[in-house]
Amino acid sequence: MKQDIQVIRDSISKIVSMLTSRAIKVTQRGVKAYVAYDSKSGAIKLVNVPYLPDDATPDFIAAVQGFLDHEVGHVLFTDQKQVIAASKLGARIANLANIVEDVFIERKMTEAFQGSSHNLESVRKFYLERICGKAITEALAAGDQQRAEGFAFVAAFRAWGGQTSAQDFIKQPHVAPLVDPLKAKLGDEILRKLTRVKNSKECLDLAIEIKKAPVSYTHLRAHETRGN
């Protein structure tokens, strides 16, 4: 197992470099995956993937591979100019655009690379079960309805974007009541657009349209949207 983990550690930087053909710094730190952008140019400066400890479980190893595919998806398919444009429109638009973008780039990765679908499904299950599900349960127990909704909304957008694990997740008895009102307020046409966006500009346009719906997104935060 330790040998397998070391192979994955060594391959992460090589895989990102091969796929992007760019001089982007790659780090392996902590337990979160994220992409860092230059605030002025919008260019990607850094890709971080979670560090694999020697005693990493098979589930966590699979999730890290999914994290990697997700972040490579941002490198390949996200238009950094649109990321900057979203940030200038405020945190809520930026967060919503990020949610829509996540669904878009994961769809593009599965279309472009054989095997990516399995990796991404692994990280989705890891996030939904270990992070999102736990947070919703804790928030409901504490009587914090808005925080529970914030996490449930993230899963809901992924479900409406066609991701099977998220569809199963939001059907749970304690999650469905959190997302059903949002679905009703957004309407079928907006939900259909989640599966049709073709680029980052369309992701931002859809986020702006979603923001106009009479829904509170107070507890919807960017770091909750993809585990970064």
Short mmCIF file of C-alpha atoms in Angstrom, two decimals, residues 25-172:
data_model
loop_
_atom_site.label_atom_id
_atom_site.label_comp_id
_atom_site.label_asym_id
_atom_site.label_seq_id
_atom_site.Cartn_x
_atom_site.Cartn_y
_atom_site.Cartn_z
CA LYS A 25 3.08 24.93 -9.60
CA VAL A 26 1.62 21.76 -8.09
CA THR A 27 1.51 21.18 -4.34
CA GLN A 28 0.34 18.27 -2.19
CA ARG A 29 -0.80 19.72 1.14
CA GLY A 30 -3.57 19.28 3.65
CA VAL A 31 -6.89 17.58 2.88
CA LYS A 32 -8.40 20.06 0.41
CA ALA A 33 -8.09 20.48 -3.34
CA TYR A 34 -8.08 23.94 -4.88
CA VAL A 35 -6.81 26.13 -7.71
CA ALA A 36 -5.18 29.50 -7.00
CA TYR A 37 -5.55 32.25 -9.60
CA ASP A 38 -3.63 35.46 -10.21
CA SER A 39 -5.99 38.24 -9.12
CA LYS A 40 -5.04 40.51 -12.04
CA SER A 41 -4.53 38.23 -15.03
CA GLY A 42 -6.79 35.37 -13.99
CA ALA A 43 -4.04 32.89 -14.86
CA ILE A 44 -3.78 29.74 -12.76
CA LYS A 45 -0.79 29.96 -10.43
CA LEU A 46 -1.12 26.79 -8.39
CA VAL A 47 -2.98 23.50 -8.21
CA ASN A 48 -3.15 21.83 -4.80
CA VAL A 49 -4.28 18.26 -4.19
CA PRO A 50 -4.60 16.59 -0.79
CA TYR A 51 -1.51 14.94 0.66
CA LEU A 52 -1.68 11.17 0.93
CA PRO A 53 -0.50 9.87 4.34
CA ASP A 54 1.19 6.49 4.51
CA ASP A 55 -1.91 4.99 6.10
CA ALA A 56 -4.35 6.41 3.55
CA THR A 57 -7.43 4.26 3.03
CA PRO A 58 -8.41 3.00 -0.45
CA ASP A 59 -11.45 5.33 -0.36
CA PHE A 60 -9.28 8.36 0.33
CA ILE A 61 -6.80 7.36 -2.39
CA ALA A 62 -9.67 7.11 -4.89
CA ALA A 63 -11.00 10.47 -3.73
CA VAL A 64 -7.60 12.12 -4.23
CA GLN A 65 -7.49 10.82 -7.78
CA GLY A 66 -10.91 12.39 -8.27
CA PHE A 67 -9.72 15.65 -6.69
CA LEU A 68 -6.90 15.69 -9.21
CA ASP A 69 -9.21 15.13 -12.17
CA HIS A 70 -11.49 17.90 -10.94
CA GLU A 71 -8.71 20.46 -10.59
CA VAL A 72 -7.21 19.50 -13.94
CA GLY A 73 -10.68 20.11 -15.33
CA HIS A 74 -10.50 23.69 -14.09
CA VAL A 75 -7.07 24.10 -15.64
CA LEU A 76 -8.26 22.82 -19.00
CA PHE A 77 -11.79 24.16 -19.29
CA THR A 78 -12.27 27.15 -16.97
CA ASP A 79 -11.90 30.59 -18.54
CA GLN A 80 -10.01 32.62 -15.96
CA LYS A 81 -11.37 35.89 -17.34
CA GLN A 82 -14.85 34.73 -16.39
CA VAL A 83 -13.64 33.87 -12.88
CA ILE A 84 -12.49 37.47 -12.47
CA ALA A 85 -15.72 38.79 -13.98
CA ALA A 86 -17.74 36.73 -11.50
CA SER A 87 -15.72 37.97 -8.53
CA LYS A 88 -16.39 41.58 -9.53
CA LEU A 89 -20.13 40.91 -9.31
CA GLY A 90 -19.94 39.92 -5.65
CA ALA A 91 -19.42 36.85 -3.51
CA ARG A 92 -22.84 35.28 -4.09
CA ILE A 93 -22.56 35.45 -7.89
CA ALA A 94 -18.99 34.12 -7.68
CA ASN A 95 -20.09 31.23 -5.48
CA LEU A 96 -23.02 30.32 -7.72
CA ALA A 97 -20.82 30.57 -10.83
CA ASN A 98 -18.33 28.25 -9.16
CA ILE A 99 -21.06 25.67 -8.47
CA VAL A 100 -22.28 25.73 -12.06
CA GLU A 101 -18.69 25.67 -13.34
CA ASP A 102 -17.89 22.59 -11.25
CA VAL A 103 -20.73 20.68 -12.88
CA PHE A 104 -19.60 21.88 -16.32
CA ILE A 105 -15.91 21.01 -16.02
CA GLU A 106 -16.60 17.56 -14.58
CA ARG A 107 -18.86 16.82 -17.54
CA LYS A 108 -16.10 17.97 -19.89
CA MET A 109 -13.53 15.78 -18.13
CA THR A 110 -15.67 12.67 -18.50
CA GLU A 111 -16.11 13.45 -22.19
CA ALA A 112 -12.40 14.03 -22.76
CA PHE A 113 -10.70 11.34 -20.68
CA GLN A 114 -11.57 7.69 -20.32
CA GLY A 115 -11.61 6.67 -16.67
CA SER A 116 -12.23 10.18 -15.39
CA SER A 117 -15.88 9.37 -14.69
CA HIS A 118 -14.90 6.72 -12.14
CA ASN A 119 -12.40 9.01 -10.42
CA LEU A 120 -14.85 11.90 -10.20
CA GLU A 121 -17.61 9.68 -8.87
CA SER A 122 -15.24 8.56 -6.12
CA VAL A 123 -14.58 12.10 -4.96
CA ARG A 124 -18.28 12.99 -5.17
CA LYS A 125 -19.21 10.13 -2.88
CA PHE A 126 -16.38 11.05 -0.50
CA TYR A 127 -17.52 14.68 -0.34
CA LEU A 128 -21.24 13.92 -0.05
CA GLU A 129 -20.84 11.24 2.62
CA ARG A 130 -17.91 12.54 4.67
CA ILE A 131 -18.32 16.32 4.41
CA CYS A 132 -21.68 17.45 3.06
CA GLY A 133 -23.81 14.81 4.78
CA LYS A 134 -22.07 15.29 8.12
CA ALA A 135 -22.41 19.07 7.93
CA ILE A 136 -26.13 18.89 7.13
CA THR A 137 -26.79 16.48 10.01
CA GLU A 138 -24.86 18.66 12.46
CA ALA A 139 -26.55 21.85 11.27
CA LEU A 140 -30.03 20.37 11.58
CA ALA A 141 -29.24 19.06 15.05
CA ALA A 142 -28.14 22.56 16.04
CA GLY A 143 -31.25 24.13 14.55
CA ASP A 144 -29.25 25.96 11.89
CA GLN A 145 -31.58 25.59 8.91
CA GLN A 146 -29.72 28.06 6.68
CA ARG A 147 -26.38 26.31 7.05
CA ALA A 148 -28.00 22.96 6.32
CA GLU A 149 -29.59 24.46 3.21
CA GLY A 150 -26.23 25.87 2.09
CA PHE A 151 -24.66 22.42 1.94
CA ALA A 152 -27.81 20.80 0.54
CA PHE A 153 -27.99 23.37 -2.27
CA VAL A 154 -24.49 22.43 -3.46
CA ALA A 155 -25.49 18.78 -3.72
CA ALA A 156 -28.75 19.75 -5.40
CA PHE A 157 -27.09 21.69 -8.21
CA ARG A 158 -24.85 18.70 -8.88
CA ALA A 159 -27.87 16.40 -8.89
CA TRP A 160 -29.75 18.64 -11.31
CA GLY A 161 -26.61 18.71 -13.45
CA GLY A 162 -26.91 14.95 -13.90
CA GLN A 163 -24.55 13.50 -11.27
CA THR A 164 -25.94 10.18 -10.04
CA SER A 165 -24.44 10.15 -6.55
CA ALA A 166 -25.82 13.64 -5.86
CA GLN A 167 -29.24 12.60 -7.16
CA ASP A 168 -29.29 9.75 -4.66
CA PHE A 169 -28.04 12.03 -1.90
CA ILE A 170 -30.77 14.66 -2.20
CA LYS A 171 -33.50 11.99 -2.13
CA GLN A 172 -32.71 11.24 1.51
#
